[in-house]
mmCIF file of C-alpha atoms and ligand atoms in Angstrom:
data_model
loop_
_atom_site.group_PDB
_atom_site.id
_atom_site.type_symbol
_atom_site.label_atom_id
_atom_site.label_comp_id
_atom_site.label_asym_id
_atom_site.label_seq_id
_atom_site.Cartn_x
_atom_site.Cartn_y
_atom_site.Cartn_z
ATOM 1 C CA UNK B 164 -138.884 -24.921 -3.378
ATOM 2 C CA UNK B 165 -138.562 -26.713 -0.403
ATOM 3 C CA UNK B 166 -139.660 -26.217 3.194
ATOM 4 C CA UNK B 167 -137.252 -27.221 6.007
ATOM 5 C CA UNK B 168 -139.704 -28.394 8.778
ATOM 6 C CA UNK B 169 -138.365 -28.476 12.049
ATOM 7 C CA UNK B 170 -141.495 -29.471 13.563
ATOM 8 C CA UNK B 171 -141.198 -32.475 11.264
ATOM 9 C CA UNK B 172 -137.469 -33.085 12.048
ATOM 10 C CA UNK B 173 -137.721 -32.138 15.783
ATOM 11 C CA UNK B 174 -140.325 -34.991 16.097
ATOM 12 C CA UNK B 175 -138.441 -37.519 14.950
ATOM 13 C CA UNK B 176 -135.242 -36.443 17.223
ATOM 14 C CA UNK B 177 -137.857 -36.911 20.139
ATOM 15 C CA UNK B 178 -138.040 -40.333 19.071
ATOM 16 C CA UNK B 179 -134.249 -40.914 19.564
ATOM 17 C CA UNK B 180 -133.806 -38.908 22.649
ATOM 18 C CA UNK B 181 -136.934 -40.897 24.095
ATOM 19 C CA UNK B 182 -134.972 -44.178 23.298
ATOM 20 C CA UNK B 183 -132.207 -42.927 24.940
ATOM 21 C CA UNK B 184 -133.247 -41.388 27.794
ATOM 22 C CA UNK B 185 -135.317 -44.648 28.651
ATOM 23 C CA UNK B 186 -132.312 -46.567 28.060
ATOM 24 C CA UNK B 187 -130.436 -44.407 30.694
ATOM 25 C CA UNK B 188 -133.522 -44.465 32.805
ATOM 26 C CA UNK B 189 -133.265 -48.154 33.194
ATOM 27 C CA UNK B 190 -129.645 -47.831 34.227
ATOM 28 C CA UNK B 191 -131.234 -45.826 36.956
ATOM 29 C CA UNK B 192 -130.238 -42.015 35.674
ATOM 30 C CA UNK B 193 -133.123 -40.200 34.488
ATOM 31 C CA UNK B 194 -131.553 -36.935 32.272
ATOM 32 C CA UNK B 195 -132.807 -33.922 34.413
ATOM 33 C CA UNK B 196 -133.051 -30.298 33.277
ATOM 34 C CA UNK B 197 -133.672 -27.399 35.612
ATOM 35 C CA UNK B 198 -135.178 -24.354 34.042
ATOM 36 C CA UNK B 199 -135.236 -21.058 36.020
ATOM 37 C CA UNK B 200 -137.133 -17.854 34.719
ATOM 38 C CA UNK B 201 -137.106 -14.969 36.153
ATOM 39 C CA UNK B 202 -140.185 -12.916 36.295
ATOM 40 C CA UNK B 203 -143.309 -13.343 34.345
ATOM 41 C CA UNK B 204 -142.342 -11.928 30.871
ATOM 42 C CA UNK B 205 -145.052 -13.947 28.336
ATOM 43 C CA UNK B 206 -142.634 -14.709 25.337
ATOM 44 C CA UNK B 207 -140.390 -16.438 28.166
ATOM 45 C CA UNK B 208 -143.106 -18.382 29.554
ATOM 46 C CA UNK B 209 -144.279 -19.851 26.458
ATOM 47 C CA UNK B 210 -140.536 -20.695 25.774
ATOM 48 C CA UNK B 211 -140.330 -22.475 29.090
ATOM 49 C CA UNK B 212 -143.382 -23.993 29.219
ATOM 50 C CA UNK B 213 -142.261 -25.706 25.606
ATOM 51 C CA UNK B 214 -139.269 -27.014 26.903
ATOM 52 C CA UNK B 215 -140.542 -28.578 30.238
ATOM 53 C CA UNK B 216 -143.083 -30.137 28.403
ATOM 54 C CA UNK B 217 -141.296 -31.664 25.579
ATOM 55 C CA UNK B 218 -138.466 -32.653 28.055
ATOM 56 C CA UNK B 219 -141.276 -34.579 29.724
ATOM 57 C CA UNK B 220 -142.458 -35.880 26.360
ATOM 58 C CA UNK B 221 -139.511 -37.683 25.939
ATOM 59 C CA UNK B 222 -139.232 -38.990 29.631
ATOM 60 C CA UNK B 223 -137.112 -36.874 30.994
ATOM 61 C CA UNK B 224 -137.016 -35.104 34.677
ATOM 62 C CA UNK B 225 -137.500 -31.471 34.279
ATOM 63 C CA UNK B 226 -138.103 -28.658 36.915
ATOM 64 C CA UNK B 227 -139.218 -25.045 36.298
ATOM 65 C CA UNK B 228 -137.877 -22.621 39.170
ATOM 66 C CA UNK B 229 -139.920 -19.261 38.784
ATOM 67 C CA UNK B 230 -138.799 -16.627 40.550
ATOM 68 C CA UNK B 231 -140.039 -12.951 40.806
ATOM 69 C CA UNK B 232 -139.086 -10.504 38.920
ATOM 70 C CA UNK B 233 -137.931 -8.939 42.372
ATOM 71 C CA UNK B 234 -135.658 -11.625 43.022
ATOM 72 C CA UNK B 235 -132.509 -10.430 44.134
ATOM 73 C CA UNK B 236 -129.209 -11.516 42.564
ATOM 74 C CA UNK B 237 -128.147 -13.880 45.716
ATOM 75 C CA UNK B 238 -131.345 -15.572 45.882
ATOM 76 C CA UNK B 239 -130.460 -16.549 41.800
ATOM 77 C CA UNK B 240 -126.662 -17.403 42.253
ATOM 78 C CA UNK B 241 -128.503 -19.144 45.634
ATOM 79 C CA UNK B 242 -130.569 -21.417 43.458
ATOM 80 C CA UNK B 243 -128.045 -22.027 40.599
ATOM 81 C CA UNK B 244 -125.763 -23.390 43.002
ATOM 82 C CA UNK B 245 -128.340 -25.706 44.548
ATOM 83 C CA UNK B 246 -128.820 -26.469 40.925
ATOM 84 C CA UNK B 247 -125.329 -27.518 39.874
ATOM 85 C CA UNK B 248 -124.867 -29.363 43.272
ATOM 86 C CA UNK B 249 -128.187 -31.494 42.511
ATOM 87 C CA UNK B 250 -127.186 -35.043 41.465
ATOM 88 C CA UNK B 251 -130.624 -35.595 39.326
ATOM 89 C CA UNK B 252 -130.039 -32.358 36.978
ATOM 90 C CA UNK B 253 -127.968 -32.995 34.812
ATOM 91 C CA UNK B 254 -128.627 -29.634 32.540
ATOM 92 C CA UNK B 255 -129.261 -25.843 34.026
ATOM 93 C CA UNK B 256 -130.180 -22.736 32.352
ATOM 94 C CA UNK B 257 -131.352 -19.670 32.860
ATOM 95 C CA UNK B 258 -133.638 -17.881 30.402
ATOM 96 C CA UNK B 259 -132.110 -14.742 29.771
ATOM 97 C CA UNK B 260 -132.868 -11.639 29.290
ATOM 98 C CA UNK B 261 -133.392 -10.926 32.912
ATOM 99 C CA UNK B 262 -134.860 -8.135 34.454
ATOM 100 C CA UNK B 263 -132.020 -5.227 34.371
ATOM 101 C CA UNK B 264 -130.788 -5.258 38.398
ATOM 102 C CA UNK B 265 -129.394 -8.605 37.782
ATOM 103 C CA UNK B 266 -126.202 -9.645 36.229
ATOM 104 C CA UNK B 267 -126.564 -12.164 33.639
ATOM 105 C CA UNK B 268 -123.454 -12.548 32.797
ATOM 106 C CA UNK B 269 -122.391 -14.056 36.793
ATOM 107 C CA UNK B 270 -125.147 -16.435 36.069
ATOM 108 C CA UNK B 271 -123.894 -17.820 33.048
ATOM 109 C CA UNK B 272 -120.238 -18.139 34.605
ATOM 110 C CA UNK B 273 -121.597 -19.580 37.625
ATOM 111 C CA UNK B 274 -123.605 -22.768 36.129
ATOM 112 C CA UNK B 275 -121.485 -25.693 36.497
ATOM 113 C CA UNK B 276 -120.152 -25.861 32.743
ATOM 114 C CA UNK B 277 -120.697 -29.980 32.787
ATOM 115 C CA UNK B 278 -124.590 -28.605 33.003
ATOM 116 C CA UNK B 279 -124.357 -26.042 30.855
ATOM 117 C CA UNK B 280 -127.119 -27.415 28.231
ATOM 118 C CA UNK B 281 -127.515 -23.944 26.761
ATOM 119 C CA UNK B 282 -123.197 -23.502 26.131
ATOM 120 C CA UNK B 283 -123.151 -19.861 27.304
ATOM 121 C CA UNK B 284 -120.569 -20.322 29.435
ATOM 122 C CA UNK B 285 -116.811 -18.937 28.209
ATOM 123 C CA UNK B 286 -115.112 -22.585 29.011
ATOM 124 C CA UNK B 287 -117.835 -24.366 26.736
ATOM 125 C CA UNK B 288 -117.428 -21.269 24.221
ATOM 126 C CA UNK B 289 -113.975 -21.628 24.259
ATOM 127 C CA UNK B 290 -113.955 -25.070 23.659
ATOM 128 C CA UNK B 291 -116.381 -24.393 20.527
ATOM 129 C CA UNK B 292 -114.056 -22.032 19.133
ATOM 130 C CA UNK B 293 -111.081 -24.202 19.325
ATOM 131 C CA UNK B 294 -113.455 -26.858 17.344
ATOM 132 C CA UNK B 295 -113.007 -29.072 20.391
ATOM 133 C CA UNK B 296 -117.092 -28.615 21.440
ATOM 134 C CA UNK B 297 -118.674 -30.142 24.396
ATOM 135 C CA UNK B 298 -122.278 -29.176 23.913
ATOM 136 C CA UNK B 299 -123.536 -27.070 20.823
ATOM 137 C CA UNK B 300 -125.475 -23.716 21.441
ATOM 138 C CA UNK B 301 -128.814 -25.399 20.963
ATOM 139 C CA UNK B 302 -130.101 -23.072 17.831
ATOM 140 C CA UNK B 303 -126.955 -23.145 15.881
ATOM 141 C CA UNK B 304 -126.663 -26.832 16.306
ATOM 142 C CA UNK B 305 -130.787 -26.848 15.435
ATOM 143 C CA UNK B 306 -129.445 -25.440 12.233
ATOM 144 C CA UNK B 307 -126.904 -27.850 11.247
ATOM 145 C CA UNK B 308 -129.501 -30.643 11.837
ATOM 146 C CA UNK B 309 -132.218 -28.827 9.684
ATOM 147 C CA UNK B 310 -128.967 -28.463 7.056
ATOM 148 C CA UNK B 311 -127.840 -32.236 7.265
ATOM 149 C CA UNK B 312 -131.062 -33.982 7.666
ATOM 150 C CA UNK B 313 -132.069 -32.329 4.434
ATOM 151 C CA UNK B 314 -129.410 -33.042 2.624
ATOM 152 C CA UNK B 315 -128.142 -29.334 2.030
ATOM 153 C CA UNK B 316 -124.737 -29.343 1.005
ATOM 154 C CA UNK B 317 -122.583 -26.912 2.750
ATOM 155 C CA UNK B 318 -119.180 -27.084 1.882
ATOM 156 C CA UNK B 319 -117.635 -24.535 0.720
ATOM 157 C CA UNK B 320 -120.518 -22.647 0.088
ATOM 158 C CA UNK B 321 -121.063 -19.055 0.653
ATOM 159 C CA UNK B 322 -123.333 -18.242 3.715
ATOM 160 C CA UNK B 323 -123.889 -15.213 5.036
ATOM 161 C CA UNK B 324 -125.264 -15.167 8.367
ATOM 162 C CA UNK B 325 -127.177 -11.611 9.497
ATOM 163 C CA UNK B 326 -127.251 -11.233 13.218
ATOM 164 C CA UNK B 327 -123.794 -11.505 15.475
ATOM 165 C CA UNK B 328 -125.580 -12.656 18.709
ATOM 166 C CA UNK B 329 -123.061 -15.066 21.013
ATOM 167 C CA UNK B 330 -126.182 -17.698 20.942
ATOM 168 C CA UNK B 331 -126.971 -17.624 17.462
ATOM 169 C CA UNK B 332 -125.061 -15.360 14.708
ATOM 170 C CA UNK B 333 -121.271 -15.692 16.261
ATOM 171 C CA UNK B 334 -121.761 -19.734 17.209
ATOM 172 C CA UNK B 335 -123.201 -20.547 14.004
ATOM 173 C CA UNK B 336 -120.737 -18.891 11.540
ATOM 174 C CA UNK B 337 -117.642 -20.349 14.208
ATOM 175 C CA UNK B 338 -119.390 -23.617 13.417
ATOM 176 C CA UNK B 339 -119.675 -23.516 10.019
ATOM 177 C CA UNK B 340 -116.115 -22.028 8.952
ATOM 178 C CA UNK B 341 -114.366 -25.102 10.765
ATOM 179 C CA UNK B 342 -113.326 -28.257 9.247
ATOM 180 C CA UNK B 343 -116.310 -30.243 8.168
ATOM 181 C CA UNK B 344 -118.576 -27.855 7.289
ATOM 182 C CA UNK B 345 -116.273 -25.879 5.486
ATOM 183 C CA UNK B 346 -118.337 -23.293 4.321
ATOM 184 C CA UNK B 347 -117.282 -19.911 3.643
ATOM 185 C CA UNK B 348 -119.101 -17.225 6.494
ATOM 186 C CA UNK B 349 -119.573 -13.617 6.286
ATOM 187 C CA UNK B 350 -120.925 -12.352 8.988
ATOM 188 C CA UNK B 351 -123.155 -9.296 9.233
ATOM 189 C CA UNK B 352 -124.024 -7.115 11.850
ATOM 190 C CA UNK B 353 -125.858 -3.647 12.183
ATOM 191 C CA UNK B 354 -122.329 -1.800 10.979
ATOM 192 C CA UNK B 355 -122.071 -3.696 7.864
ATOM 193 C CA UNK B 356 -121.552 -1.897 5.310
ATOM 194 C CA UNK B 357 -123.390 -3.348 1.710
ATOM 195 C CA UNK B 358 -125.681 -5.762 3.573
ATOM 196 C CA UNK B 359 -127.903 -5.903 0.661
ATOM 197 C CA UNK B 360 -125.320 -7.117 -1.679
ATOM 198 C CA UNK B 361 -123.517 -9.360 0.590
ATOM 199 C CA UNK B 362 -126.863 -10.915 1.732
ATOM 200 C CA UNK B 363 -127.899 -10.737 -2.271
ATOM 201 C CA UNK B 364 -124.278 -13.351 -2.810
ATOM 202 C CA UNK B 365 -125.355 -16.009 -0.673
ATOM 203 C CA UNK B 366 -126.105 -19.412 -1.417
ATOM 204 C CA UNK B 367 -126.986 -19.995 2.099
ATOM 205 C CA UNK B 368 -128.645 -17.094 3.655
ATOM 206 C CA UNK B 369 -129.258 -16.728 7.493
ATOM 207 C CA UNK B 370 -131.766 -14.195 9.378
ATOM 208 C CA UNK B 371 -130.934 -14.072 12.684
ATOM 209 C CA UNK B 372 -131.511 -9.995 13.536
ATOM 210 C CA UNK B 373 -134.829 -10.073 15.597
ATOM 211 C CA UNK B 374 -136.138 -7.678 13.142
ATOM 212 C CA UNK B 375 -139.595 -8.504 11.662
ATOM 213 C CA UNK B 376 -139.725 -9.299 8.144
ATOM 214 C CA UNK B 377 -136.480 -7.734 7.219
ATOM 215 C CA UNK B 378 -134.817 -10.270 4.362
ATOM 216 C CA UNK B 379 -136.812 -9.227 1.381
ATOM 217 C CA UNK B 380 -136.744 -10.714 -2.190
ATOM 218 C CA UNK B 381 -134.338 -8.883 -3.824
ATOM 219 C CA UNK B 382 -132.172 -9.314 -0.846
ATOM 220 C CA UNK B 383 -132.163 -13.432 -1.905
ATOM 221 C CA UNK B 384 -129.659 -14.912 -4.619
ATOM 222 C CA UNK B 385 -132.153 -17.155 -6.811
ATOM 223 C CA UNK B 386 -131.982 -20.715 -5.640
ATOM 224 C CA UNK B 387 -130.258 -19.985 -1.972
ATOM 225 C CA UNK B 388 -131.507 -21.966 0.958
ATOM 226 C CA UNK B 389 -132.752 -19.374 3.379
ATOM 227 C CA UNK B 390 -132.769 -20.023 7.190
ATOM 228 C CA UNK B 391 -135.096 -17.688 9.121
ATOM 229 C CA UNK B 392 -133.874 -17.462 13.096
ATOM 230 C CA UNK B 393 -136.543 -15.101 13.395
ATOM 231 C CA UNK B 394 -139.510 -14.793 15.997
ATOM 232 C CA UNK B 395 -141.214 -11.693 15.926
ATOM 233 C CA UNK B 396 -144.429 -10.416 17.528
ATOM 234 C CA UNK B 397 -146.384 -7.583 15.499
ATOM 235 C CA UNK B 398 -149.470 -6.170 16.669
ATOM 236 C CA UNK B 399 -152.090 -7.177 14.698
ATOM 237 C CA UNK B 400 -155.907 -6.782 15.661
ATOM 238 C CA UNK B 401 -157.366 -9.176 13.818
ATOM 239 C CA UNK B 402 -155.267 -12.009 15.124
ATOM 240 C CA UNK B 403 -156.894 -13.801 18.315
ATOM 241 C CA UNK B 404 -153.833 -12.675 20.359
ATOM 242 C CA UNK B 405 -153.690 -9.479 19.082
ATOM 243 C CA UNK B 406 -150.565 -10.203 17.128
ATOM 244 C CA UNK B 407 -149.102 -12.409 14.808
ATOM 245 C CA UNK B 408 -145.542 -14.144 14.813
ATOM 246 C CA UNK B 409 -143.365 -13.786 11.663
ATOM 247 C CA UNK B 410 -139.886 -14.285 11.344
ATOM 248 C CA UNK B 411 -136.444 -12.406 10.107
ATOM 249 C CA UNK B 412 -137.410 -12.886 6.232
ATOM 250 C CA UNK B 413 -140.980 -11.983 4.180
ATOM 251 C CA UNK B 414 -141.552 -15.862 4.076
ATOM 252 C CA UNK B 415 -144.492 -14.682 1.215
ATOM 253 C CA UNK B 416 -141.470 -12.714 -0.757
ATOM 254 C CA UNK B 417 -138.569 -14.678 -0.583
ATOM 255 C CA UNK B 418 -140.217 -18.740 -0.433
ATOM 256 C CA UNK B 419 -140.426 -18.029 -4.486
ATOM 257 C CA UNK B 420 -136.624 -17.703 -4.909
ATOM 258 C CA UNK B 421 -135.563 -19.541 -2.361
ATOM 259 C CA UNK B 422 -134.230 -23.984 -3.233
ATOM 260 C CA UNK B 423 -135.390 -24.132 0.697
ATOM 261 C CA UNK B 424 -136.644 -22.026 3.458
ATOM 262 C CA UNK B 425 -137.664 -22.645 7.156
ATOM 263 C CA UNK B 426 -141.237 -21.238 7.980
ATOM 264 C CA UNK B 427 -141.641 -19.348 11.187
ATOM 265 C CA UNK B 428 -143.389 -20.983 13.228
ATOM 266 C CA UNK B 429 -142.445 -24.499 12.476
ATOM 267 C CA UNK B 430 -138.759 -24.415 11.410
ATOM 268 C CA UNK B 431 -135.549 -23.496 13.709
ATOM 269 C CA UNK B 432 -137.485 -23.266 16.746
ATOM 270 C CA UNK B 433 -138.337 -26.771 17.476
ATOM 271 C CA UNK B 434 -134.999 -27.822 16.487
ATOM 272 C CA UNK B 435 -134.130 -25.038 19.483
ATOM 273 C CA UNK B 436 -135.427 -27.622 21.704
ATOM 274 C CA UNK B 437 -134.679 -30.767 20.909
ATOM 275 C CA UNK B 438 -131.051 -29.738 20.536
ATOM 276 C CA UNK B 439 -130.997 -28.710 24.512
ATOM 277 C CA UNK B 440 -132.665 -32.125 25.061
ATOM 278 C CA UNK B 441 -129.839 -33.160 23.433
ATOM 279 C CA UNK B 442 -127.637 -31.574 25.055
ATOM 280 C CA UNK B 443 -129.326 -32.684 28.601
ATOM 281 C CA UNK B 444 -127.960 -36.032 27.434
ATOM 282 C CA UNK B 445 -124.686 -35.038 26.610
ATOM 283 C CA UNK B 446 -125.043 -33.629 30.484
ATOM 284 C CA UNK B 447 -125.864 -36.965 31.613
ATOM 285 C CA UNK B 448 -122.782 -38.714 30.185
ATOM 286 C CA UNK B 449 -120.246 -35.662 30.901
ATOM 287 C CA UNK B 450 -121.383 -36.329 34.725
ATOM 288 C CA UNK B 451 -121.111 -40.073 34.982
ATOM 289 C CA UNK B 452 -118.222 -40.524 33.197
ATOM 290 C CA UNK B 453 -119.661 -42.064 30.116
ATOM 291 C CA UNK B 454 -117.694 -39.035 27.713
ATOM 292 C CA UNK B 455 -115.131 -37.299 28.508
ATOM 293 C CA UNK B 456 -115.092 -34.292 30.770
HETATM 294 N N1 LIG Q 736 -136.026 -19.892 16.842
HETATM 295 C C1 LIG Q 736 -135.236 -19.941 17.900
HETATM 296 O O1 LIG Q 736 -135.027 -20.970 18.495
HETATM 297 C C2 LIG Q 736 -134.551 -18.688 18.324
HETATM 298 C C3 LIG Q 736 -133.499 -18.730 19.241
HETATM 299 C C4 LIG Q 736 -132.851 -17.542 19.565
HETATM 300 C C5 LIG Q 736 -133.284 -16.362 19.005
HETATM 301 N N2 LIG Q 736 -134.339 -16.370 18.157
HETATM 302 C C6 LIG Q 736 -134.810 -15.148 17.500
HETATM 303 O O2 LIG Q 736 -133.796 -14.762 16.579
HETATM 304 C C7 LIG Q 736 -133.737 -13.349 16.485
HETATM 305 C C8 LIG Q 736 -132.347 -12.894 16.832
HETATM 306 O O3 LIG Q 736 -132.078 -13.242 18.160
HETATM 307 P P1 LIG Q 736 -130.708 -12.852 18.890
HETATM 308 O O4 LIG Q 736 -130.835 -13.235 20.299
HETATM 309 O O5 LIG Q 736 -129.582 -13.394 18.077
HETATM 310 O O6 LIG Q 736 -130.795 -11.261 18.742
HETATM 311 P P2 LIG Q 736 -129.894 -10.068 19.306
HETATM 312 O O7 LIG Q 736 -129.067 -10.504 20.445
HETATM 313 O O8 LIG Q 736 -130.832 -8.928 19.459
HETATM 314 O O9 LIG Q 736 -128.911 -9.761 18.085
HETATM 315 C C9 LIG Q 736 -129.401 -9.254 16.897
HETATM 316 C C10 LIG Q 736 -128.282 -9.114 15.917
HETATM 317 O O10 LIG Q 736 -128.811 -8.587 14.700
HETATM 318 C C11 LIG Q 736 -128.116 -7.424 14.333
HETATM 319 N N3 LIG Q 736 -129.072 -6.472 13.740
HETATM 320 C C12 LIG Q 736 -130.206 -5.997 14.297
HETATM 321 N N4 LIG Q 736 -130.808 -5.149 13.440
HETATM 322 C C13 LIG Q 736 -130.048 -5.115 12.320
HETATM 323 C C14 LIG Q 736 -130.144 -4.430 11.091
HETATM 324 N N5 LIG Q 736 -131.169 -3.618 10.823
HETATM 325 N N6 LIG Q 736 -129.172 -4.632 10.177
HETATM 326 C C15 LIG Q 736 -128.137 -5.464 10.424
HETATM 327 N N7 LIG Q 736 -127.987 -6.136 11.582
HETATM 328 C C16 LIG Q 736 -128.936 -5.952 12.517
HETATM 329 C C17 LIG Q 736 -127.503 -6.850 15.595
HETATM 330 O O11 LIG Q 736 -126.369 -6.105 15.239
HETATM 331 P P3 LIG Q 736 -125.416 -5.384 16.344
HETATM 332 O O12 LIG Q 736 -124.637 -6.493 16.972
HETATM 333 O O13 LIG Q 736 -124.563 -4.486 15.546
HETATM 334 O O14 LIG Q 736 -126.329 -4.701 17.303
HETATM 335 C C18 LIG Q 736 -127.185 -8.142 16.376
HETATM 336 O O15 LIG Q 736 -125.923 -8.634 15.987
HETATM 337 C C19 LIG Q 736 -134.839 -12.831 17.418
HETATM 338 O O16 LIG Q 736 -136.022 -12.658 16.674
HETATM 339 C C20 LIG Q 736 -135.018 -13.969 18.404
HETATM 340 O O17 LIG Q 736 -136.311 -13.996 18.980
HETATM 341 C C21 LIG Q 736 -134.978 -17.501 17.807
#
């Protein structure tokens, strides 16, 4: 059995963004991302606080707008459009969920969709769809990488993906039924009907539900690769925090029968973020006319 490290392959993508963002640098464009959170919810700080510093790892210009979690919805669309009128940001997003008076889905209309590094916006979906993709939703595409890089073979292989969420679930099985991939996608959802024995018939399985620990061993076809989207908090008082973080799948359960698995910590989610650095670049060359708009 093998583990998929995305901490391991994230690190070396840093290496190749670095090159290329200090290549662009000495053109005189240093890649800029603008993060905006709203409020002070923990999980989201530690999320932002990863990306800012790993876009700075790799020499990049990043900014982290907090606002409260009063803010109103003008002051937001306020600062987004400040954002997507900036000339040194060249990728905006806005960590979602926010608090419940504001409308999320006006915010991810209104970034500029050349700076849309996180591809929530309906143009950039649409363009995915049609197979004609701009940027990649960054954990879908951290997938592929993780699936490439490690030689997994997906063509025309059976992968069911659990979870139907527009950033992960729905990209990820658009992606991987088109040409090229090729594989063959159910998708599963909290209606599905036989989950256990569709999950039990892949020979790529994919946790992406948000539900701790839920993809157990006799859910797993011996020998699938299992991808765990996964990250959980459960209360646990013997852990410095007071909880622990565990993925989608029973990692101690399934590992066993599984060719490959991703550990949680340590797998998708740094792919998560070197894919938006990624697609910060893509940004860069989408707004100075080095790729086409
Ligand atoms: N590692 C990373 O970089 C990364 C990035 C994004 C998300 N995540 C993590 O991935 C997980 C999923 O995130 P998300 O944003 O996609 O979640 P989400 O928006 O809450 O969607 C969850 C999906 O799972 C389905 N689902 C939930 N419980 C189910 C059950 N018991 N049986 C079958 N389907 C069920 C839901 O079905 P319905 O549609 O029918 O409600 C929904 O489609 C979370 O733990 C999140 O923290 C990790």
């Amino acid at each position: 059995m093998k583990i998929l490290s995305g901490t391991a392959l994230a690190a070396s993508f840093e290496e190749e963004l670095k090159r290329e963002a200090v290549a662009l640098t000495g053109q005189g464009i240093r890649p800029g991302l603008a993060v905006i959170q709203v409020g002070e919810e923990p999980a989201t700080q530690t999320y932002v606080r990863s990306k800012v510093k790993t876009a700075e790892r790799v020499g990049m210009h990043s900014v982290d707008h907090k606002l409260p979690a009063t803010a109103s919805q003008a002051e937001l669309e306020a600062l987004v459009d400040r954002l997507n009128r900036a000339p040194h940001i060249n990728g905006v997003l806005c960590q979602m969920p926010l608090p419940p008076h504001l409308d999320g889905g006006r915010i991810t209309r209104l970034i500029d969709p050349l700076k849309d590094v996180d591809c929530f916006h309906p143009y950039n979906m649409g363009l995915l769809a049609l197979g004609e993709p701009r940027f990649l939703p960054c954990t879908p595409a951290g997938i592929l990488e993780l699936l490439t890089r490690y030689g997994i073979a997906v063509g025309g292989k059976h992968t069911v993906v659990l979870g139907r969420s527009n950033i992960v679930g729905r990209p990820l099985s658009i992606l991987l039924s088109q040409k090229g991939w090729d594989a063959t996608v159910t998708l599963c959802h909290s209606r599905s009907d036989g989950l256990v024995e569709l999950a039990r018939q892949a020979d790529i399985l994919v946790a992406a539900l948000g539900q701790p620990e839920f993809v157990r061993a006799e859910m797993v076809k011996p020998g699938a690769v299992v991808i765990d989207v996964g990250v959980n908090r459960v209360a646990d008082p013997t852990a410095k925090r007071g909880y622990r973080l565990c993925g989608d799948v029973d990692f101690a359960g399934v590992a066993p029968k599984a060719s490959a698995i991703t550990p949680v910590p340590g797998g998708v989610g740094p792919m998560t973020i070197a894919m938006l650095l990624r697609n910060t670049l893509v940004g860069v060359r989408l707004q100075h006319g080095l790729a086409e708009a």
